[in-house]
Coordinates of C-alpha atoms (C1' of nucleotides) in Angstrom, one line a residue:
Chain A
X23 CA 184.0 128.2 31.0
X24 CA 181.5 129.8 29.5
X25 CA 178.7 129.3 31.9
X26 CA 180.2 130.7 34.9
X27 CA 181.3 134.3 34.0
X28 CA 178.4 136.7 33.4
X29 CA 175.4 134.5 33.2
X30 CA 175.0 133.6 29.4
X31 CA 172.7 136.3 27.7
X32 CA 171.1 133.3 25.3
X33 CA 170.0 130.9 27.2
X34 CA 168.8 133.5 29.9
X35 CA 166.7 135.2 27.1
X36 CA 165.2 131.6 26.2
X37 CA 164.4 131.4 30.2
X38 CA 162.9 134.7 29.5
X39 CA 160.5 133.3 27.0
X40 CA 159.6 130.1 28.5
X41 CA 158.6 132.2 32.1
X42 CA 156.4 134.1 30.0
X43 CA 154.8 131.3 27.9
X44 CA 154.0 129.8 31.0
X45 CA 152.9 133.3 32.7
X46 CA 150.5 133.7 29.1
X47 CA 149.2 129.7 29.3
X48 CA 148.3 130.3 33.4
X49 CA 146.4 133.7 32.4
X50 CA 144.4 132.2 29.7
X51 CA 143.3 128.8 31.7
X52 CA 142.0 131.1 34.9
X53 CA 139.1 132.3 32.5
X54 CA 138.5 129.3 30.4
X55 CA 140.3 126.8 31.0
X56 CA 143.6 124.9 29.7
X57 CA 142.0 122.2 27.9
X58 CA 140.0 124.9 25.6
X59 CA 143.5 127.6 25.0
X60 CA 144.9 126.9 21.8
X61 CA 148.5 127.2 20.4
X62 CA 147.7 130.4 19.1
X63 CA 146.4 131.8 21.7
X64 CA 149.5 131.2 24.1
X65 CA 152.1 132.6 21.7
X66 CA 150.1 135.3 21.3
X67 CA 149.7 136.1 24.7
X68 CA 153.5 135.4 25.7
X69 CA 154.8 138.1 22.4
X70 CA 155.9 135.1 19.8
X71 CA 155.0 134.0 16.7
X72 CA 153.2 130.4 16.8
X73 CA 155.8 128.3 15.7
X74 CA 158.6 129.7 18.0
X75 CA 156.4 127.7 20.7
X76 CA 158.2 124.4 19.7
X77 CA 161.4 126.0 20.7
X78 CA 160.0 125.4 24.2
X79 CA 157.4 122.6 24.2
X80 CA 156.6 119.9 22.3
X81 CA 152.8 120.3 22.8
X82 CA 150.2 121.9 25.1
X83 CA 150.0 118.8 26.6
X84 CA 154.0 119.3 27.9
X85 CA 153.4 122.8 28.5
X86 CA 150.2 121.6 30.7
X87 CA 152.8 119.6 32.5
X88 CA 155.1 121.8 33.3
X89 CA 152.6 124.3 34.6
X90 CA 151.9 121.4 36.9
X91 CA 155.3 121.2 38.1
X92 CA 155.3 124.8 38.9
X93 CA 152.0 124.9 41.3
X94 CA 153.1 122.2 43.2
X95 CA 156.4 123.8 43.5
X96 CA 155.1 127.0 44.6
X97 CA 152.6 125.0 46.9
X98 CA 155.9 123.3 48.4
X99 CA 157.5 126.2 49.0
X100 CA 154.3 128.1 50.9
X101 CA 154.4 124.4 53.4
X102 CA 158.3 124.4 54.3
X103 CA 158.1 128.0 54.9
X104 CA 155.1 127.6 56.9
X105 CA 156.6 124.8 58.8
X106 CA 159.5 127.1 60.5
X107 CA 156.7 129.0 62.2
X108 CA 156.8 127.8 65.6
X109 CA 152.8 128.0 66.3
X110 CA 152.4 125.4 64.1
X111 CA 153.3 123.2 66.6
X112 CA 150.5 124.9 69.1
X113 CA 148.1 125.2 67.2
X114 CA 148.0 123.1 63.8
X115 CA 144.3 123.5 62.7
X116 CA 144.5 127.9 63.3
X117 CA 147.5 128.1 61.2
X118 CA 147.1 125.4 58.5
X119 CA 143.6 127.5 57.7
X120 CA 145.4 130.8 57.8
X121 CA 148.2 129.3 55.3
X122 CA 145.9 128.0 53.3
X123 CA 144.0 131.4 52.9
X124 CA 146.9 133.0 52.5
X125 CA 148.8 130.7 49.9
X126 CA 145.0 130.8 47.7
X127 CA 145.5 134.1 47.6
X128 CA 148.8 134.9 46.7
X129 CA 149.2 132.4 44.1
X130 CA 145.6 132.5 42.7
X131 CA 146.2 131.5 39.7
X132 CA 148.5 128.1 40.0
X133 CA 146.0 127.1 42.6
X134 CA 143.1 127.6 40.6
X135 CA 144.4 125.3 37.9
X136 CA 145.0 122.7 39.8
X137 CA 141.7 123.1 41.0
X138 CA 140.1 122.7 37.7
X139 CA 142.5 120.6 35.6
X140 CA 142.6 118.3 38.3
X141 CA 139.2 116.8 37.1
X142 CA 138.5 119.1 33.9
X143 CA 141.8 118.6 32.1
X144 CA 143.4 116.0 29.7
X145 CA 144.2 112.6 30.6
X146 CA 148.0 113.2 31.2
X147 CA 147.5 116.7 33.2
X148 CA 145.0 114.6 35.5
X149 CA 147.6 112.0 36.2
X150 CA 150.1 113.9 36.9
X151 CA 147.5 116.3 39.3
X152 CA 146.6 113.1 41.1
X153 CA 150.3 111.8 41.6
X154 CA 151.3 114.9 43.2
X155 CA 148.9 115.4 45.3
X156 CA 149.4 111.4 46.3
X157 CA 152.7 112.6 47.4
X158 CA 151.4 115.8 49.6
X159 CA 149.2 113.5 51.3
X160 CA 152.1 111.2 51.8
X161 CA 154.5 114.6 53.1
X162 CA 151.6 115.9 55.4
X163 CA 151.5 112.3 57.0
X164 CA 155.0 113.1 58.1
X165 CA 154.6 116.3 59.3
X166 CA 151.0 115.5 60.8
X167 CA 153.2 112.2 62.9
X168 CA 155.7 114.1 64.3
X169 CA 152.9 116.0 66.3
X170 CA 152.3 115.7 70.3
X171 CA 148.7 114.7 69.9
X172 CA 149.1 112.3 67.1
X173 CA 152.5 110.5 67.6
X174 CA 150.8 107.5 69.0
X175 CA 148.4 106.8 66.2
X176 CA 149.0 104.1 64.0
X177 CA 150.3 105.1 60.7
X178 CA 147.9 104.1 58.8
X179 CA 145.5 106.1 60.7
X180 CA 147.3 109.0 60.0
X181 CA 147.5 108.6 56.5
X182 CA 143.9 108.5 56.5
X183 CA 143.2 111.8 58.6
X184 CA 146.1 113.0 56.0
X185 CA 144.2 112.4 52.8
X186 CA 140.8 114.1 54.6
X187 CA 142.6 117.4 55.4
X188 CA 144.2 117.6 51.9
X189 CA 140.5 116.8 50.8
X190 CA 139.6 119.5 52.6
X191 CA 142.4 122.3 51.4
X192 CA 141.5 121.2 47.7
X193 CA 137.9 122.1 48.3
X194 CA 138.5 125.2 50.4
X195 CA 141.0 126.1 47.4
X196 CA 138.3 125.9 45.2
X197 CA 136.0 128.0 47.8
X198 CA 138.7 131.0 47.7
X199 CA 139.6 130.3 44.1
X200 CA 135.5 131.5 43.2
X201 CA 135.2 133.9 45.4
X202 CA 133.8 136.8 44.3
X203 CA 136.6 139.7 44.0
X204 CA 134.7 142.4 46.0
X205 CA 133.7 140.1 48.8
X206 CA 136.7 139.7 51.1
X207 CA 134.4 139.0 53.8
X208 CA 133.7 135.7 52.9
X209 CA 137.6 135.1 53.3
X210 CA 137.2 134.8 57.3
X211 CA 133.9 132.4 56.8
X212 CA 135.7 130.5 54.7
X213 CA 138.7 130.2 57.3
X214 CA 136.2 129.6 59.6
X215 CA 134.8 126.5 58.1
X216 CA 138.4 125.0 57.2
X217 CA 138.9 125.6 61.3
X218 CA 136.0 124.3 62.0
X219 CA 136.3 121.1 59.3
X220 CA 139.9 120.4 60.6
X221 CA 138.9 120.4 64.3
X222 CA 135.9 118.0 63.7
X223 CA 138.4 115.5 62.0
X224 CA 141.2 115.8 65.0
X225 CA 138.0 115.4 67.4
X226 CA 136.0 112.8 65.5
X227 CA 139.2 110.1 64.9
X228 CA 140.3 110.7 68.8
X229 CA 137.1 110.0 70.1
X230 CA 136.1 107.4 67.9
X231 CA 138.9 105.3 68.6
X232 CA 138.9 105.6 71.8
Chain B
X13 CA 91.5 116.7 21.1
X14 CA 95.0 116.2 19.6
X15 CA 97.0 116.1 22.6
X16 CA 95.7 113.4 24.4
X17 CA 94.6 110.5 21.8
X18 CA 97.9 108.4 20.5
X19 CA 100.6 110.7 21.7
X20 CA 101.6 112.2 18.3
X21 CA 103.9 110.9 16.5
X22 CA 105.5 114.7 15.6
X23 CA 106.5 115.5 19.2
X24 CA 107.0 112.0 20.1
X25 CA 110.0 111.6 17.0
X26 CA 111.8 115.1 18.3
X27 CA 111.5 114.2 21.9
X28 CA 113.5 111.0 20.8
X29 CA 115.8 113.2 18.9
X30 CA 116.4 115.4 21.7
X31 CA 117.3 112.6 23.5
X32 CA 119.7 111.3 21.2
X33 CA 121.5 114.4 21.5
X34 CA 121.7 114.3 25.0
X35 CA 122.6 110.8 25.3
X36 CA 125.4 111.7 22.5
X37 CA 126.8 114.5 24.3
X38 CA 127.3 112.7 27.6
X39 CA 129.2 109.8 26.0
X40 CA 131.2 112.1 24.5
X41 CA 131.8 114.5 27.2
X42 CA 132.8 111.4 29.2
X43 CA 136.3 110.9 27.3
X44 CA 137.3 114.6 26.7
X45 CA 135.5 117.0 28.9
X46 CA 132.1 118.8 27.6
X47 CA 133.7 122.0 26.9
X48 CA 135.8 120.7 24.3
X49 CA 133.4 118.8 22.2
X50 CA 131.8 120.2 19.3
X51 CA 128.5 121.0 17.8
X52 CA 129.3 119.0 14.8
X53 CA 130.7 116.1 16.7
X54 CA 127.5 115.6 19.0
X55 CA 125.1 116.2 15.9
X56 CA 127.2 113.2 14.0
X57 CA 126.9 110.8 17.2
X58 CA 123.3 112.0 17.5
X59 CA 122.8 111.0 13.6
X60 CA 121.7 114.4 12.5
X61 CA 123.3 117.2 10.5
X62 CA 124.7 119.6 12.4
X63 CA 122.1 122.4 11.6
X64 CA 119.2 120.2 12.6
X65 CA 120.6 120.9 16.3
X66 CA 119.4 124.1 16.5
X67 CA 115.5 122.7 16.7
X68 CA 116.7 121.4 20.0
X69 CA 118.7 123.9 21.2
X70 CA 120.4 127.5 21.0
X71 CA 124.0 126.4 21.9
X72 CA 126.4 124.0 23.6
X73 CA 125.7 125.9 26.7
X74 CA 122.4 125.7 26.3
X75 CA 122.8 122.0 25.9
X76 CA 124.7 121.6 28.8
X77 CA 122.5 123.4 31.0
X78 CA 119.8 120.8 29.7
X79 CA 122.1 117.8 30.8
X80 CA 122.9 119.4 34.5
X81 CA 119.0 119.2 34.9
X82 CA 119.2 115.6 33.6
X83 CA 122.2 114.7 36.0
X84 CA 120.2 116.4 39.0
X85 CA 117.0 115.0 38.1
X86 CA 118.6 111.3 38.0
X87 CA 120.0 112.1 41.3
X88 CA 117.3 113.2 43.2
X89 CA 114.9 110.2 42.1
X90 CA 117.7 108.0 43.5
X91 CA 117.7 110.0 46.8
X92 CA 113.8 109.7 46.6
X93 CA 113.7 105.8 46.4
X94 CA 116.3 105.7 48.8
X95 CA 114.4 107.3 51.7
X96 CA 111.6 104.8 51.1
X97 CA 114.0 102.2 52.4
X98 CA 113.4 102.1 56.2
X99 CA 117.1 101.5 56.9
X100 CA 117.8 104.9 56.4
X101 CA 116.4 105.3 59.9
X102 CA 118.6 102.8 61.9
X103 CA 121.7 103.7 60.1
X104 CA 121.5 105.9 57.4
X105 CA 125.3 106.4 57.4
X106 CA 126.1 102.5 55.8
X107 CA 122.9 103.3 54.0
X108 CA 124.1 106.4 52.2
X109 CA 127.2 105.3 51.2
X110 CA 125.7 102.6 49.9
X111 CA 123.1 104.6 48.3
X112 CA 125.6 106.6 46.8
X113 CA 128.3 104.1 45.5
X114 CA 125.1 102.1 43.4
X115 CA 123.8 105.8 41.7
X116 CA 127.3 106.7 41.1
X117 CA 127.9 103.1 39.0
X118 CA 124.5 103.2 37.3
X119 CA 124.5 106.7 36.2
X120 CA 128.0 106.8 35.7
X121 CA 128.4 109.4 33.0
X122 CA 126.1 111.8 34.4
X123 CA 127.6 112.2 37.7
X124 CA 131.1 112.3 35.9
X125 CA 129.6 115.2 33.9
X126 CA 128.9 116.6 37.3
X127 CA 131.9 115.9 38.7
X128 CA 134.1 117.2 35.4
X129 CA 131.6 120.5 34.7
X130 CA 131.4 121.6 38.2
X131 CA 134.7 123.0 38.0
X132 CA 135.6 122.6 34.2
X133 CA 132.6 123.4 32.2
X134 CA 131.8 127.4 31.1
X135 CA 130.8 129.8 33.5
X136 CA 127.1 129.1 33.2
X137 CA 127.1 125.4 33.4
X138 CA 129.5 125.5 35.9
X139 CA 127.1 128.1 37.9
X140 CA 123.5 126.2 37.3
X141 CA 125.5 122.9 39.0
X142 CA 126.6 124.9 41.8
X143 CA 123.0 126.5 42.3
X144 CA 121.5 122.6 42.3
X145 CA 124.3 121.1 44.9
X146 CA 123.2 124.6 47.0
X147 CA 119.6 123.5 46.7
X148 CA 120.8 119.8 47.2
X149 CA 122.5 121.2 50.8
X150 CA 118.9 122.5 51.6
X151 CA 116.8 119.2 50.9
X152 CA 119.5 116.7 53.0
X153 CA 119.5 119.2 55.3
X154 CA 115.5 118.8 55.6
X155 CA 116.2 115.0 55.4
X156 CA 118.8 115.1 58.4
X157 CA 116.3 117.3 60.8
X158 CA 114.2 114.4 61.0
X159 CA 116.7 111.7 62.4
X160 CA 116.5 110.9 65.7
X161 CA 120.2 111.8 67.0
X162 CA 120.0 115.3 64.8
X163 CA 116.5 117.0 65.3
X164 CA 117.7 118.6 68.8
X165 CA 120.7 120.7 66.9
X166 CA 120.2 124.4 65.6
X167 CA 119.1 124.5 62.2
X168 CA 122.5 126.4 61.1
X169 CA 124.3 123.1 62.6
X170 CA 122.3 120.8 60.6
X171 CA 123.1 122.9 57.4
X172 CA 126.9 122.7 57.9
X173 CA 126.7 119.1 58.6
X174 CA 125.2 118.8 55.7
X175 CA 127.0 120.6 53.4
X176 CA 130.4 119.0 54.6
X177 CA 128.1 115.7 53.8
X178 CA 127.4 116.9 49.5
X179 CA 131.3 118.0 50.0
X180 CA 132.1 114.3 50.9
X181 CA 129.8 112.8 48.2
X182 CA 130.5 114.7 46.0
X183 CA 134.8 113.7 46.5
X184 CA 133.5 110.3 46.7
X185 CA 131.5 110.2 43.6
X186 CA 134.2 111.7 41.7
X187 CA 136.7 108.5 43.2
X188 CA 133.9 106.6 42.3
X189 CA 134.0 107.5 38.5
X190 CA 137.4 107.3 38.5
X191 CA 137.7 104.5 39.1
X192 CA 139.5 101.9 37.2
X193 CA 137.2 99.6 35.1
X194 CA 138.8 96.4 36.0
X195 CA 138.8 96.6 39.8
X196 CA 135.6 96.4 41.6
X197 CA 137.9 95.5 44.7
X198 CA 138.1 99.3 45.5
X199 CA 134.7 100.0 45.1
X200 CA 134.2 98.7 49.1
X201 CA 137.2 100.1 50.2
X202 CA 135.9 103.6 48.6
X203 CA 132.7 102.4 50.8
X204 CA 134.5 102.3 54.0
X205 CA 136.2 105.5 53.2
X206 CA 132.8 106.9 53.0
X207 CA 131.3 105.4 55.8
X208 CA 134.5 106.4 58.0
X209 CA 134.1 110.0 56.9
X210 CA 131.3 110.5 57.7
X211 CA 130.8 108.9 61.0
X212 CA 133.4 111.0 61.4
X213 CA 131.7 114.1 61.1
X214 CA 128.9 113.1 63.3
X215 CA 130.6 112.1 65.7
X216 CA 133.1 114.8 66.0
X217 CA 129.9 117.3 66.0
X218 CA 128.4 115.7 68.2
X219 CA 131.7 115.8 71.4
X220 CA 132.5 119.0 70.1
X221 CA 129.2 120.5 70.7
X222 CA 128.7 119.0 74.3
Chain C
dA21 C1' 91.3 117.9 -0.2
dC22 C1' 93.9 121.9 1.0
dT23 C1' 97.2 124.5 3.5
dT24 C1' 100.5 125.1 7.2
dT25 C1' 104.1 123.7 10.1
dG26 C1' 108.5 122.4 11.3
dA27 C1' 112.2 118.5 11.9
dG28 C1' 115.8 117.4 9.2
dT29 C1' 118.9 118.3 4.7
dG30 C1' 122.8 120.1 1.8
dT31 C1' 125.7 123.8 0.3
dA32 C1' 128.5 127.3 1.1
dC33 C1' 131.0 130.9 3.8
dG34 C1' 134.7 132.8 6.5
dC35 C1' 137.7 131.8 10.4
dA36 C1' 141.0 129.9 13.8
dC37 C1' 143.4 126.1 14.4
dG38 C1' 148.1 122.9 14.4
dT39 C1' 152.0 122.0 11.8
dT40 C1' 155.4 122.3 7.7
dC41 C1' 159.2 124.6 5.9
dA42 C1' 162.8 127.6 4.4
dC43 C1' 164.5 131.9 6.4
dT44 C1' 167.1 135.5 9.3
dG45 C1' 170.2 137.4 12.3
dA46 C1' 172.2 138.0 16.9
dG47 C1' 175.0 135.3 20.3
dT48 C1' 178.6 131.8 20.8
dT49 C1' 182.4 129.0 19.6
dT50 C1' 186.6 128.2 17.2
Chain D
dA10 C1' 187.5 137.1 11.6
dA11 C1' 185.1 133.1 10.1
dA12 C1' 181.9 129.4 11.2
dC13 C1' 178.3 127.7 13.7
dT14 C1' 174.1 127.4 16.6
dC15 C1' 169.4 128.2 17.4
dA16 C1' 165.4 131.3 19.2
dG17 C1' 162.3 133.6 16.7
dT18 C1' 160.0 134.7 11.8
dG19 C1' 156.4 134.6 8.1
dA20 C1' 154.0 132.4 4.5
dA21 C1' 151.4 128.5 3.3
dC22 C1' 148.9 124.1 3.8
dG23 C1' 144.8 121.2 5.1
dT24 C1' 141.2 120.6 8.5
dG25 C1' 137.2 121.2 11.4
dC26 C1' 134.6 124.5 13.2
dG27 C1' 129.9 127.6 13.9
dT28 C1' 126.4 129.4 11.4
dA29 C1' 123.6 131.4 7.2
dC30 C1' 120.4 130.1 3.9
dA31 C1' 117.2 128.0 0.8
dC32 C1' 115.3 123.4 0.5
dT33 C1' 112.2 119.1 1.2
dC34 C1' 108.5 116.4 2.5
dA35 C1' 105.7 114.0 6.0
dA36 C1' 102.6 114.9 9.9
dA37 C1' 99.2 118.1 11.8
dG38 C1' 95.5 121.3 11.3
dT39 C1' 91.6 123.2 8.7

DNA sequence: ACTTTGAGTGTACGCACGTTCACTGAGTTT
DNA sequence: AAACTCAGTGAACGTGCGTACACTCAAAGT
């Protein structure tokens, strides 16, 4: 039994814990960086003593990955949900820039990460960056073949105009990521490029190949 | 008199010390990302005590704000020589990513350190390399006017299409870097990449504008 | 010949770090 | 009710760090 009935108080407390070790580690990294946090730091920030840490991670190096884990899931999430919209289908390029803006913004923080560990962090946090977003290119080729204009293409074709536009959403991520907190005006020139990018990929490989 | 005669052998022995700090900080900042290397460590790869690096400079940050200026200077020497070469005229696409796939591999560590810091580094080093990739936008742009195909477009066109240009080298230079040692292979398929994207972008410009 | 300059030395300091270890005490199992 | 589990504690350790300070001793200036 046991794990049924009402939800288990201990483990849900350790849950508790983790969440916020990994809330504490995200804080820290927006403003210097997760290769340069220590130990220390974290437990402070999350309410424990240093050594409970161990309770949850081996090393900052596990805890780095599981923070990894997290902003991808959260990306994931912000795509399927995105996906049910039916304009999507209308218009690709207007609503992939919106999402993109919107996502940034809401989850600030695991985006930024990603942005910076993905070349700024330790070996094993790279890799793991780099393999998941190998995969995202791989999932947006799906979703990208299934559209009107593109069915015809040749797959490998698409997996190249697939890796350009997730190119493209890490550095527009990074363009929100640093944008200044009082400027929100720069959000719509930022969309505006990321339209403007997308469309001149869509109209570059059509016409080219033709 | 003094300064001109046999070059001094004062100045001349810090200048060579200043460079053996910089050349020790970019090895190391190579394997584990400048912000998390130490005083002490560059000053014992540099074959001083650690004290003596404050004749050179004030701080780490100061120190990296000296190797951005190194990284940039490097660059734009490349980008100098480079326009010499009449084929830049003909078809200054295959000649750029050429151009750019030989800097990257002979100046390896300093355009990793561009790559790593532009994101990772501190807040100031990270902001001087933003200011010189802004300036870099500026001086292509100036470049790109004078090709035959570009000099009809609006200066504002010429500017985007040359920031989405630094964008591209700048993804490329980092694939570049990372590169595995072992498999020169890639290095032309990272080429064609290149040359793809950004034939891409002219070409796109160009039928989207008409 | 003298003084001055300044790059590089060596010691010493206080501090934050990662990790160890034996512990406590509430939650869970029997 | 007794036994067990284990998340969190608190003291202690060795280490590397940035920086201060007083120093040396050739090269440069007079």
């Amino acid at each position: 039994m046991t794990e049924s009935a009402q939800a288990a108080s201990r483990q849900e407390q350790k849950g508790r814990t983790r969440q916020a070790i990994l809330a504490a580690a995200l804080e820290l990294a927006q403003h210097q960086g997760f290769a340069q946090i220590s130990l220390r730091q974290v437990a402070r920030a999350a309410g424990i003593v240093p050594t409970a840490f161990y309770r949850h991670f081996e090393s900052m190096d596990e805890l780095g990955l599981a923070l990894v884990e997290q902003s991808f899931s959260t990306l994931r999430r912000m795509i399927r949900e995105a996906q049910r919209d039916p304009k999507v289908f209308d218009n690709i390029i207007d609503a992939a820039a919106d999402v993109l803006v919107e996502a940034v913004k809401q989850s600030k923080a695991h985006f930024a990460f990603v942005a910076r560990e993905r070349v700024g962090g330790s070996e094993a946090v790279r890799r793991a960056i780099r393999h998941e977003l190998d995969l995202f290119v791989s999932e947006l080729a799906v979703v990208l073949a299934r559209l009107p204009n593109i069915e015809s293409w040749a797959t490998e074709d698409v997996q190249m105009v697939s890796r350009l536009f997730v190119r493209n959403m890490v550095s527009n991520a990074e363009e929100v990521v640093e944008m200044p907190d009082g400027r929100p005006d720069l959000e719509e020139s930022i969309k505006e490029g990321a339209r403007r990018q997308m469309r001149l990929i869509v109209v570059g490989f059509r016409d080219w190949r033709s």
